[in-house]
Amino acid sequence: MNRNALIELKSVAKSFRSADGAPRTVLDEVNFSLAEGEIVALLGKSGSGKSTLLRIIAGLIPADAGNAAYRGQGINGPASGIAMVFQSFALFPWLTVQQNVELGLEAKGVSPEEREKRADAMLELIGLAGFGGALPRELSGGMRQRVGIARALVTDPDVLLMDEAFSALDVLTGETLRNDILDLWDSNRILTKGILIVSHNIEEAVMMADRIIILSSDPGRIRSEIHIDLPRPRNVDSLDVRALIDEVYGLMTMRSAQEAAAGTVAPTHLGYRLPETDVSHIEGVLDLLAAAPFNGRADLPQLADEAGLPDEELFPTYEALALLGLALVEKGDITITPLGLRYAEAEHTLRQEIFGQQLLTHVPLAAHIRQRLEQEPTGTLTEKPFLELLEEFLKADEAQQVLEVAIEWGRYGEVYEYDFHTGRLKLPDQEEE
Ligand code: ADP
Ligand code: MG
């Protein structure tokens, strides 16, 4: 075992049961360690198992197989040296800021006087001095997340876990908060010995971490790892940082060997988690890519700059473009395909036609919906059977989301129609036009 390991995971696996009772592997063969003195960032697509991994480390859920240890001791339930910050802040709305922060100490049996003293000190440290008596709803999002962080740090955790802690905040607020935390860490004003952050944001990971780990999807496994030796604070515009951001983009868009050999993306299955992006984003990015200065090929960070959208919105759009055969994404670049170019040059009706045709060819869920509708004498069906089908692969809310994407795309491509009042899908009625 690594002598200085705070957290050590060996061959960790986790499955969840889907609606039909069959197990679905979310994490498989995950080997990971967090050493003393390290900040590690975990990146990966939505649904790749990042939160699940954090919850296993926090002792909130057990692994099914393998070994998870904190300072050499098996993790069975929440360990007192590990604290977690959530994206949703997770504050109690009826408690004051001070009471919310003290909560973590109360659970540890710290006396009321001591609790007050430590909470005061922590509120001061995190920039909330004077706000102890406020209720969460009186604070801005950024301030609320400061409370979430104060509540985690007041227990002087050895290990701090942050699950997309900045992603519900606007860009500037998120940046300020993350710089404040780095500042506390780099100046040793907190006792925390190791930080693991889950992020959606490549720049954030590169600015913060000593090491970045990328999780693959279905099942989640550690796919790549990058060490970052640059001192902090880092300058986001420096060549070193730009080069690293490029490198991480490259790793995030690395295709599997089979995909690269076939020159396509791997075909998806019926329960594939369709990327959460809408047609206007798909077309917007394609138009941007086709036009000058890119003329069909762009470096992803540059395209992101031009689009003015964050990674977490762009990555699903890139994935949709690749799924639909309109662009290829590889090694940090995106390249328009000949079909994508035709699409970009076409006007509305031809666009819809291409979209529909690609959808039927490359998205099994859309093809399935269409086929089932064609088999119905009435040409209509409720969404229920499709939701049930998706729930064999996904959690209920995710199934709903994926079906919404399939419906939106299918309506646009005129593959089927959807009636919002009745919740029924139906074949487009060509005759009536
Ligand atoms: P990420 O944080 O990377 O977006 P998660 O770890 O939240 O991903 O989820 C990974 C997968 O595990 C998802 O497909 C999700 O549906 C599934 N999952 C997570 N928690 C549960 C649960 N309690 N029950 C069933 N499935 C779950
Ligand atoms: Mg998550």
Short mmCIF file of C-alpha atoms and ligand atoms in Angstrom, two decimals:
data_model
loop_
_atom_site.label_atom_id
_atom_site.label_comp_id
_atom_site.label_asym_id
_atom_site.label_seq_id
_atom_site.Cartn_x
_atom_site.Cartn_y
_atom_site.Cartn_z
CA MET A 1 0.00 0.00 0.00
CA ASN A 2 1.06 3.55 -0.69
CA ARG A 3 2.47 4.89 2.60
CA ASN A 4 0.91 8.32 2.27
CA ALA A 5 -2.37 7.23 0.81
CA LEU A 6 -5.37 8.91 2.36
CA ILE A 7 -7.81 7.05 0.16
CA GLU A 8 -7.11 3.84 -1.64
CA LEU A 9 -9.52 2.03 -3.92
CA LYS A 10 -8.68 -1.40 -5.31
CA SER A 11 -10.75 -3.05 -8.03
CA VAL A 12 -13.86 -1.27 -6.84
CA ALA A 13 -17.06 -2.19 -8.63
CA LYS A 14 -20.64 -1.02 -8.19
CA SER A 15 -23.88 -2.05 -9.86
CA PHE A 16 -27.39 -0.78 -9.44
CA ARG A 17 -30.54 -2.75 -10.16
CA SER A 18 -32.58 -1.41 -13.00
CA ALA A 19 -36.38 -1.39 -13.03
CA ASP A 20 -36.56 -4.97 -14.34
CA GLY A 21 -34.24 -6.14 -11.57
CA ALA A 22 -31.22 -6.79 -13.75
CA PRO A 23 -27.96 -5.41 -12.39
CA ARG A 24 -26.30 -2.62 -14.34
CA THR A 25 -22.60 -2.08 -13.80
CA VAL A 26 -21.81 1.55 -13.12
CA LEU A 27 -18.23 1.27 -11.89
CA ASP A 28 -15.85 -1.52 -12.69
CA GLU A 29 -12.25 -2.24 -11.71
CA VAL A 30 -11.61 1.21 -10.33
CA ASN A 31 -8.15 1.58 -8.86
CA PHE A 32 -7.42 4.92 -7.37
CA SER A 33 -5.51 6.56 -4.59
CA LEU A 34 -5.46 10.02 -3.10
CA ALA A 35 -2.15 10.83 -1.43
CA GLU A 36 -1.41 13.34 1.30
CA GLY A 37 -0.90 16.79 -0.10
CA GLU A 38 -2.79 16.16 -3.32
CA ILE A 39 -5.71 17.77 -5.07
CA VAL A 40 -7.16 15.36 -7.60
CA ALA A 41 -9.86 16.26 -10.12
CA LEU A 42 -12.16 13.63 -11.54
CA LEU A 43 -13.64 14.31 -14.97
CA GLY A 44 -16.10 12.26 -17.00
CA LYS A 45 -19.34 12.41 -18.89
CA SER A 46 -22.60 12.78 -17.10
CA GLY A 47 -23.63 9.36 -15.82
CA SER A 48 -20.14 7.90 -15.85
CA GLY A 49 -20.27 7.21 -12.12
CA LYS A 50 -18.37 10.16 -10.63
CA SER A 51 -20.88 10.85 -7.86
CA THR A 52 -21.18 7.15 -7.15
CA LEU A 53 -17.41 6.96 -6.69
CA LEU A 54 -17.45 9.90 -4.30
CA ARG A 55 -20.32 8.41 -2.33
CA ILE A 56 -18.41 5.16 -1.94
CA ILE A 57 -15.38 7.07 -0.64
CA ALA A 58 -17.58 9.10 1.71
CA GLY A 59 -18.99 5.84 3.08
CA LEU A 60 -22.52 6.77 2.02
CA ILE A 61 -22.89 3.62 -0.08
CA PRO A 62 -20.86 0.40 -0.09
CA ALA A 63 -18.90 -0.93 -3.04
CA ASP A 64 -20.09 -4.31 -4.33
CA ALA A 65 -16.61 -5.62 -4.92
CA GLY A 66 -13.04 -4.61 -4.31
CA ASN A 67 -11.68 -2.59 -1.49
CA ALA A 68 -12.11 1.00 -0.37
CA ALA A 69 -9.85 2.21 2.43
CA TYR A 70 -9.25 5.46 4.29
CA ARG A 71 -5.80 5.61 5.91
CA GLY A 72 -5.55 1.87 5.63
CA GLN A 73 -8.91 1.14 7.27
CA GLY A 74 -11.78 -0.33 5.28
CA ILE A 75 -14.53 2.22 4.71
CA ASN A 76 -17.82 0.95 6.20
CA GLY A 77 -20.04 3.95 6.64
CA PRO A 78 -19.21 7.62 6.96
CA ALA A 79 -15.70 8.17 8.35
CA SER A 80 -15.18 11.15 10.62
CA GLY A 81 -12.14 12.37 8.69
CA ILE A 82 -13.99 12.68 5.38
CA ALA A 83 -16.34 15.53 4.48
CA MET A 84 -18.30 16.20 1.34
CA VAL A 85 -19.61 19.31 -0.40
CA PHE A 86 -22.56 18.88 -2.77
CA GLN A 87 -23.54 20.77 -5.88
CA SER A 88 -26.98 21.44 -4.46
CA PHE A 89 -25.57 23.06 -1.28
CA ALA A 90 -27.87 20.79 0.77
CA LEU A 91 -28.44 23.34 3.54
CA PHE A 92 -31.33 23.20 5.99
CA PRO A 93 -33.49 26.17 5.05
CA TRP A 94 -34.95 26.62 8.53
CA LEU A 95 -31.55 26.79 10.23
CA THR A 96 -29.38 29.87 10.28
CA VAL A 97 -25.99 29.93 8.59
CA GLN A 98 -24.34 29.47 11.99
CA GLN A 99 -26.60 26.53 12.86
CA ASN A 100 -26.01 24.90 9.49
CA VAL A 101 -22.27 25.12 9.99
CA GLU A 102 -22.43 23.84 13.56
CA LEU A 103 -24.43 20.81 12.50
CA GLY A 104 -21.36 18.82 11.51
CA LEU A 105 -19.82 19.40 14.92
CA GLU A 106 -22.97 18.57 16.80
CA ALA A 107 -22.97 15.13 15.27
CA LYS A 108 -19.47 14.65 16.65
CA GLY A 109 -20.52 15.55 20.19
CA VAL A 110 -18.59 18.83 20.35
CA SER A 111 -19.79 21.07 23.21
CA PRO A 112 -22.01 24.07 22.35
CA GLU A 113 -19.36 26.68 23.30
CA GLU A 114 -16.70 24.94 21.27
CA ARG A 115 -19.11 24.59 18.35
CA GLU A 116 -19.85 28.27 18.34
CA LYS A 117 -16.19 29.18 18.50
CA ARG A 118 -15.20 26.91 15.66
CA ALA A 119 -18.14 27.88 13.47
CA ASP A 120 -17.35 31.57 13.99
CA ALA A 121 -13.74 31.02 13.03
CA MET A 122 -14.73 29.05 9.95
CA LEU A 123 -17.30 31.63 8.82
CA GLU A 124 -14.60 34.26 9.12
CA LEU A 125 -12.12 32.17 7.14
CA ILE A 126 -14.56 31.46 4.32
CA GLY A 127 -15.69 35.07 3.95
CA LEU A 128 -19.01 34.85 5.78
CA ALA A 129 -18.19 36.87 8.91
CA GLY A 130 -21.36 38.67 10.02
CA PHE A 131 -23.71 36.28 8.20
CA GLY A 132 -24.07 33.72 10.98
CA GLY A 133 -27.61 34.83 11.83
CA ALA A 134 -28.89 34.85 8.25
CA LEU A 135 -31.12 32.18 6.77
CA PRO A 136 -29.88 30.42 3.62
CA ARG A 137 -32.62 31.97 1.47
CA GLU A 138 -31.30 35.44 2.30
CA LEU A 139 -27.98 34.62 0.65
CA SER A 140 -26.86 34.49 -2.97
CA GLY A 141 -25.93 31.14 -4.53
CA GLY A 142 -22.24 31.81 -4.07
CA MET A 143 -22.69 32.65 -0.39
CA ARG A 144 -24.83 29.58 0.15
CA GLN A 145 -22.15 27.38 -1.29
CA ARG A 146 -19.68 29.07 1.05
CA VAL A 147 -21.91 27.85 3.88
CA GLY A 148 -21.82 24.34 2.40
CA ILE A 149 -18.04 24.48 2.30
CA ALA A 150 -17.79 25.95 5.80
CA ARG A 151 -19.98 23.14 7.12
CA ALA A 152 -17.61 20.60 5.60
CA LEU A 153 -14.41 22.34 6.69
CA VAL A 154 -15.49 23.14 10.26
CA THR A 155 -14.93 19.50 11.18
CA ASP A 156 -11.30 19.84 10.06
CA PRO A 157 -11.64 16.95 7.65
CA ASP A 158 -8.59 15.07 6.56
CA VAL A 159 -10.16 14.52 3.16
CA LEU A 160 -12.50 16.91 1.40
CA LEU A 161 -14.73 15.63 -1.39
CA MET A 162 -16.43 18.14 -3.66
CA ASP A 163 -19.07 16.97 -6.10
CA GLU A 164 -19.44 19.65 -8.78
CA ALA A 165 -19.43 22.15 -5.97
CA PHE A 166 -19.05 25.12 -8.28
CA SER A 167 -21.23 24.14 -11.20
CA ALA A 168 -24.51 25.57 -9.92
CA LEU A 169 -22.83 28.98 -9.62
CA ASP A 170 -22.26 31.52 -12.34
CA VAL A 171 -18.78 31.47 -13.84
CA LEU A 172 -17.31 34.39 -11.92
CA THR A 173 -18.72 33.35 -8.56
CA GLY A 174 -17.48 29.80 -9.09
CA GLU A 175 -14.03 31.07 -9.97
CA THR A 176 -13.79 33.32 -6.93
CA LEU A 177 -14.87 30.56 -4.61
CA ARG A 178 -12.50 28.02 -6.06
CA ASN A 179 -9.61 30.52 -5.81
CA ASP A 180 -10.46 31.15 -2.18
CA ILE A 181 -10.32 27.44 -1.46
CA LEU A 182 -7.02 27.06 -3.27
CA ASP A 183 -5.72 29.97 -1.29
CA LEU A 184 -6.70 28.37 2.03
CA TRP A 185 -5.14 25.11 0.90
CA ASP A 186 -1.91 26.53 -0.48
CA SER A 187 -1.34 28.69 2.61
CA ASN A 188 -2.05 25.75 4.95
CA ARG A 189 -4.85 27.54 6.72
CA ILE A 190 -6.98 24.40 6.67
CA LEU A 191 -5.96 21.06 8.12
CA THR A 192 -7.29 19.12 5.14
CA LYS A 193 -4.66 16.79 3.70
CA GLY A 194 -6.26 15.80 0.43
CA ILE A 195 -9.01 17.08 -1.85
CA LEU A 196 -10.92 15.17 -4.49
CA ILE A 197 -13.11 17.26 -6.75
CA VAL A 198 -15.56 16.10 -9.36
CA SER A 199 -15.87 18.59 -12.13
CA HIS A 200 -17.52 19.12 -15.48
CA ASN A 201 -15.19 21.89 -16.31
CA ILE A 202 -11.81 21.20 -17.86
CA GLU A 203 -10.37 24.61 -17.09
CA GLU A 204 -11.40 24.32 -13.47
CA ALA A 205 -9.70 20.94 -13.20
CA VAL A 206 -6.49 22.22 -14.80
CA MET A 207 -6.42 25.32 -12.61
CA MET A 208 -6.90 23.39 -9.37
CA ALA A 209 -5.52 19.90 -9.53
CA ASP A 210 -2.18 18.20 -9.05
CA ARG A 211 -3.60 15.27 -10.94
CA ILE A 212 -6.56 14.79 -13.26
CA ILE A 213 -8.32 11.50 -13.71
CA ILE A 214 -10.74 10.80 -16.51
CA LEU A 215 -13.50 8.27 -16.05
CA SER A 216 -14.87 6.40 -19.06
CA SER A 217 -18.58 5.54 -19.27
CA ASP A 218 -20.54 2.30 -19.31
CA PRO A 219 -19.02 1.08 -17.10
CA GLY A 220 -17.00 3.79 -15.39
CA ARG A 221 -13.32 3.00 -15.34
CA ILE A 222 -10.29 5.19 -14.99
CA ARG A 223 -9.27 5.83 -18.55
CA SER A 224 -6.46 8.33 -18.29
CA GLU A 225 -4.49 10.29 -15.82
CA ILE A 226 -2.46 13.47 -16.09
CA HIS A 227 -0.03 14.93 -13.57
CA ILE A 228 0.22 18.68 -13.31
CA ASP A 229 3.38 20.11 -11.84
CA LEU A 230 2.67 23.80 -12.33
CA PRO A 231 2.76 25.89 -9.15
CA ARG A 232 -0.44 27.61 -8.00
CA PRO A 233 -1.90 30.13 -8.44
CA ARG A 234 -1.89 29.33 -12.13
CA ASN A 235 -2.42 31.79 -14.89
CA VAL A 236 -5.24 30.66 -17.13
CA ASP A 237 -3.71 32.44 -20.11
CA SER A 238 -0.21 31.02 -19.73
CA LEU A 239 1.07 28.72 -22.45
CA ASP A 240 1.56 25.89 -19.96
CA VAL A 241 -2.03 26.03 -18.80
CA ARG A 242 -3.40 26.36 -22.35
CA ALA A 243 -1.35 23.33 -23.42
CA LEU A 244 -2.69 21.29 -20.52
CA ILE A 245 -6.26 22.30 -21.25
CA ASP A 246 -5.68 21.18 -24.83
CA GLU A 247 -4.26 17.89 -23.64
CA VAL A 248 -7.23 17.21 -21.37
CA TYR A 249 -9.66 18.07 -24.16
CA GLY A 250 -7.76 15.56 -26.26
CA LEU A 251 -8.12 12.85 -23.64
CA MET A 252 -11.78 13.62 -23.07
CA THR A 253 -12.50 13.14 -26.76
CA MET A 254 -10.28 10.13 -27.26
CA ARG A 255 -12.15 7.50 -29.18
CA SER A 256 -11.83 3.80 -28.55
CA ALA A 257 -9.48 1.87 -30.83
CA GLN A 258 -12.42 0.27 -32.67
CA GLU A 259 -14.07 3.61 -33.28
CA ALA A 260 -10.87 5.16 -34.58
CA ALA A 261 -10.30 2.20 -36.91
CA ALA A 262 -13.87 2.35 -38.24
CA GLY A 263 -13.73 6.13 -38.62
CA THR A 264 -17.08 6.46 -36.85
CA VAL A 265 -18.49 6.50 -33.38
CA ALA A 266 -19.52 3.13 -32.01
CA PRO A 267 -23.18 2.40 -32.62
CA THR A 268 -25.27 3.02 -29.56
CA HIS A 269 -27.79 0.69 -27.99
CA LEU A 270 -31.45 1.21 -27.24
CA GLY A 271 -30.88 2.40 -23.68
CA TYR A 272 -27.99 4.68 -24.57
CA ARG A 273 -27.97 7.88 -22.55
CA LEU A 274 -28.56 10.41 -25.30
CA PRO A 275 -26.61 13.61 -24.72
CA GLU A 276 -28.69 16.35 -23.21
CA THR A 277 -28.61 18.99 -25.88
CA ASP A 278 -31.22 20.54 -28.10
CA VAL A 279 -31.45 21.02 -31.82
CA SER A 280 -30.62 24.72 -31.66
CA HIS A 281 -27.31 23.97 -29.93
CA ILE A 282 -26.52 21.21 -32.42
CA GLU A 283 -27.18 23.47 -35.38
CA GLY A 284 -25.51 26.48 -33.76
CA VAL A 285 -22.26 24.64 -33.16
CA LEU A 286 -22.33 23.07 -36.62
CA ASP A 287 -22.87 26.47 -38.24
CA LEU A 288 -20.03 27.94 -36.21
CA LEU A 289 -17.77 25.07 -37.23
CA ALA A 290 -18.61 25.34 -40.91
CA ALA A 291 -18.01 29.08 -41.10
CA ALA A 292 -14.79 31.10 -41.06
CA PRO A 293 -12.43 31.14 -39.26
CA PHE A 294 -12.84 27.42 -38.64
CA ASN A 295 -13.96 26.35 -42.10
CA GLY A 296 -14.83 22.85 -40.98
CA ARG A 297 -12.17 22.09 -38.40
CA ALA A 298 -11.69 23.56 -34.96
CA ASP A 299 -9.65 23.15 -31.85
CA LEU A 300 -12.24 22.54 -29.11
CA PRO A 301 -11.02 25.21 -26.67
CA GLN A 302 -11.11 27.77 -29.50
CA LEU A 303 -14.58 26.72 -30.55
CA ALA A 304 -15.70 27.00 -26.92
CA ASP A 305 -14.30 30.51 -26.83
CA GLU A 306 -16.12 31.45 -30.00
CA ALA A 307 -19.38 29.83 -28.91
CA GLY A 308 -19.20 31.47 -25.49
CA LEU A 309 -20.64 28.33 -23.90
CA PRO A 310 -19.19 26.24 -21.07
CA ASP A 311 -17.80 22.73 -21.61
CA GLU A 312 -20.69 21.12 -19.80
CA GLU A 313 -23.03 22.41 -22.48
CA LEU A 314 -20.70 21.87 -25.38
CA PHE A 315 -19.60 18.30 -24.72
CA PRO A 316 -23.13 16.90 -25.05
CA THR A 317 -23.52 18.89 -28.28
CA TYR A 318 -20.26 17.51 -29.70
CA GLU A 319 -21.45 14.06 -28.81
CA ALA A 320 -24.76 14.61 -30.60
CA LEU A 321 -22.96 15.86 -33.71
CA ALA A 322 -20.75 12.78 -33.67
CA LEU A 323 -23.70 10.43 -33.04
CA LEU A 324 -25.57 11.92 -35.98
CA GLY A 325 -22.55 11.64 -38.27
CA LEU A 326 -22.33 15.40 -38.77
CA ALA A 327 -18.91 15.87 -37.19
CA LEU A 328 -16.01 13.84 -35.89
CA VAL A 329 -14.50 14.63 -32.54
CA GLU A 330 -11.05 13.41 -31.84
CA LYS A 331 -7.87 14.40 -30.02
CA GLY A 332 -9.30 17.72 -28.95
CA ASP A 333 -10.43 18.71 -32.44
CA ILE A 334 -13.79 18.66 -34.13
CA THR A 335 -14.04 18.15 -37.88
CA ILE A 336 -17.14 18.49 -39.98
CA THR A 337 -18.07 15.46 -42.11
CA PRO A 338 -19.12 15.82 -45.78
CA LEU A 339 -22.71 15.28 -44.64
CA GLY A 340 -22.27 17.88 -41.92
CA LEU A 341 -21.09 20.33 -44.53
CA ARG A 342 -24.12 19.61 -46.71
CA TYR A 343 -26.25 20.13 -43.65
CA ALA A 344 -24.66 23.45 -42.83
CA GLU A 345 -25.22 24.66 -46.37
CA ALA A 346 -28.82 23.41 -46.59
CA GLU A 347 -31.92 25.38 -45.79
CA HIS A 348 -34.49 24.39 -43.24
CA THR A 349 -36.44 21.59 -44.96
CA LEU A 350 -33.37 19.72 -46.16
CA ARG A 351 -31.82 20.09 -42.72
CA GLN A 352 -34.82 18.47 -41.12
CA GLU A 353 -34.73 15.69 -43.66
CA ILE A 354 -31.06 14.92 -43.05
CA PHE A 355 -31.59 15.15 -39.31
CA GLY A 356 -34.46 12.66 -39.43
CA GLN A 357 -32.60 10.25 -41.64
CA GLN A 358 -29.49 10.31 -39.44
CA LEU A 359 -31.62 9.88 -36.36
CA LEU A 360 -33.24 6.73 -37.74
CA THR A 361 -29.88 5.33 -38.79
CA HIS A 362 -27.80 6.14 -35.72
CA VAL A 363 -30.13 6.41 -32.75
CA PRO A 364 -31.70 3.01 -32.02
CA LEU A 365 -34.23 4.53 -29.61
CA ALA A 366 -35.65 6.82 -32.30
CA ALA A 367 -35.76 3.98 -34.82
CA HIS A 368 -37.52 1.80 -32.25
CA ILE A 369 -40.16 4.43 -31.49
CA ARG A 370 -40.83 4.90 -35.18
CA GLN A 371 -41.08 1.19 -35.80
CA ARG A 372 -43.45 0.61 -32.89
CA LEU A 373 -45.69 3.43 -34.12
CA GLU A 374 -45.76 1.94 -37.59
CA GLN A 375 -46.96 -1.35 -36.09
CA GLU A 376 -49.88 0.35 -34.37
CA PRO A 377 -53.13 0.42 -36.37
CA THR A 378 -53.86 3.89 -34.98
CA GLY A 379 -50.27 5.07 -35.46
CA THR A 380 -50.18 6.42 -31.92
CA LEU A 381 -48.84 5.26 -28.55
CA THR A 382 -48.35 6.77 -25.12
CA GLU A 383 -44.79 7.37 -24.00
CA LYS A 384 -45.21 4.81 -21.22
CA PRO A 385 -43.82 1.72 -22.98
CA PHE A 386 -40.75 3.70 -24.05
CA LEU A 387 -40.16 5.01 -20.56
CA GLU A 388 -40.42 1.50 -19.19
CA LEU A 389 -37.97 0.30 -21.77
CA LEU A 390 -35.49 3.03 -20.84
CA GLU A 391 -35.91 2.30 -17.14
CA GLU A 392 -34.31 -1.06 -17.79
CA PHE A 393 -31.13 0.88 -18.40
CA LEU A 394 -31.48 4.13 -16.49
CA LYS A 395 -32.88 5.65 -13.32
CA ALA A 396 -36.45 6.96 -13.69
CA ASP A 397 -35.50 10.65 -13.95
CA GLU A 398 -32.73 9.89 -16.42
CA ALA A 399 -35.06 7.73 -18.50
CA GLN A 400 -37.49 10.64 -18.64
CA GLN A 401 -34.70 12.98 -19.72
CA VAL A 402 -33.43 10.66 -22.45
CA LEU A 403 -36.96 10.19 -23.79
CA GLU A 404 -37.42 13.95 -23.88
CA VAL A 405 -34.27 14.27 -25.97
CA ALA A 406 -35.42 11.51 -28.33
CA ILE A 407 -38.81 13.20 -28.64
CA GLU A 408 -37.36 16.61 -29.35
CA TRP A 409 -34.96 15.28 -31.96
CA GLY A 410 -37.61 13.06 -33.53
CA ARG A 411 -40.08 15.91 -33.84
CA TYR A 412 -37.48 18.07 -35.47
CA GLY A 413 -36.53 15.35 -37.95
CA GLU A 414 -40.26 14.63 -38.53
CA VAL A 415 -39.73 11.02 -37.57
CA TYR A 416 -42.70 11.16 -35.23
CA GLU A 417 -44.87 13.75 -33.54
CA TYR A 418 -45.68 14.33 -29.92
CA ASP A 419 -48.78 15.81 -28.37
CA PHE A 420 -47.97 17.65 -25.17
CA HIS A 421 -51.60 17.61 -24.02
CA THR A 422 -52.14 13.89 -24.28
CA GLY A 423 -48.52 12.75 -23.87
CA ARG A 424 -48.95 10.59 -26.97
CA LEU A 425 -46.49 9.93 -29.74
CA LYS A 426 -47.77 9.53 -33.26
CA LEU A 427 -46.64 9.13 -36.82
CA PRO A 428 -46.46 12.37 -38.76
CA ASP A 429 -49.59 12.65 -40.91
CA GLN A 430 -48.32 13.34 -44.39
CA GLU A 431 -51.70 13.20 -46.19
CA GLU A 432 -53.32 16.03 -44.31
CA GLU A 433 -50.87 18.65 -45.50
P1 ADP B 1 -22.19 11.09 -12.61
O1 ADP B 1 -22.02 11.69 -11.25
O2 ADP B 1 -20.90 10.76 -13.29
O3 ADP B 1 -23.07 11.91 -13.50
P2 ADP B 1 -23.62 9.02 -11.18
O4 ADP B 1 -22.57 8.40 -10.32
O5 ADP B 1 -24.55 9.95 -10.53
O6 ADP B 1 -22.93 9.68 -12.45
O7 ADP B 1 -24.50 7.87 -11.84
C1 ADP B 1 -23.90 6.85 -12.62
C2 ADP B 1 -24.96 5.87 -13.03
O8 ADP B 1 -25.42 5.17 -11.89
C3 ADP B 1 -26.17 6.52 -13.64
O9 ADP B 1 -26.54 5.77 -14.78
C4 ADP B 1 -27.23 6.40 -12.60
O10 ADP B 1 -28.45 6.12 -13.21
C5 ADP B 1 -26.82 5.21 -11.80
N1 ADP B 1 -27.23 5.38 -10.41
C6 ADP B 1 -26.67 6.21 -9.52
N2 ADP B 1 -27.25 6.11 -8.32
C7 ADP B 1 -28.24 5.18 -8.47
C8 ADP B 1 -29.21 4.59 -7.60
N3 ADP B 1 -29.29 4.95 -6.31
N4 ADP B 1 -30.05 3.67 -8.11
C9 ADP B 1 -29.96 3.30 -9.40
N5 ADP B 1 -29.06 3.78 -10.27
C10 ADP B 1 -28.22 4.71 -9.82
MG MG B 2 -22.71 13.43 -10.45
#
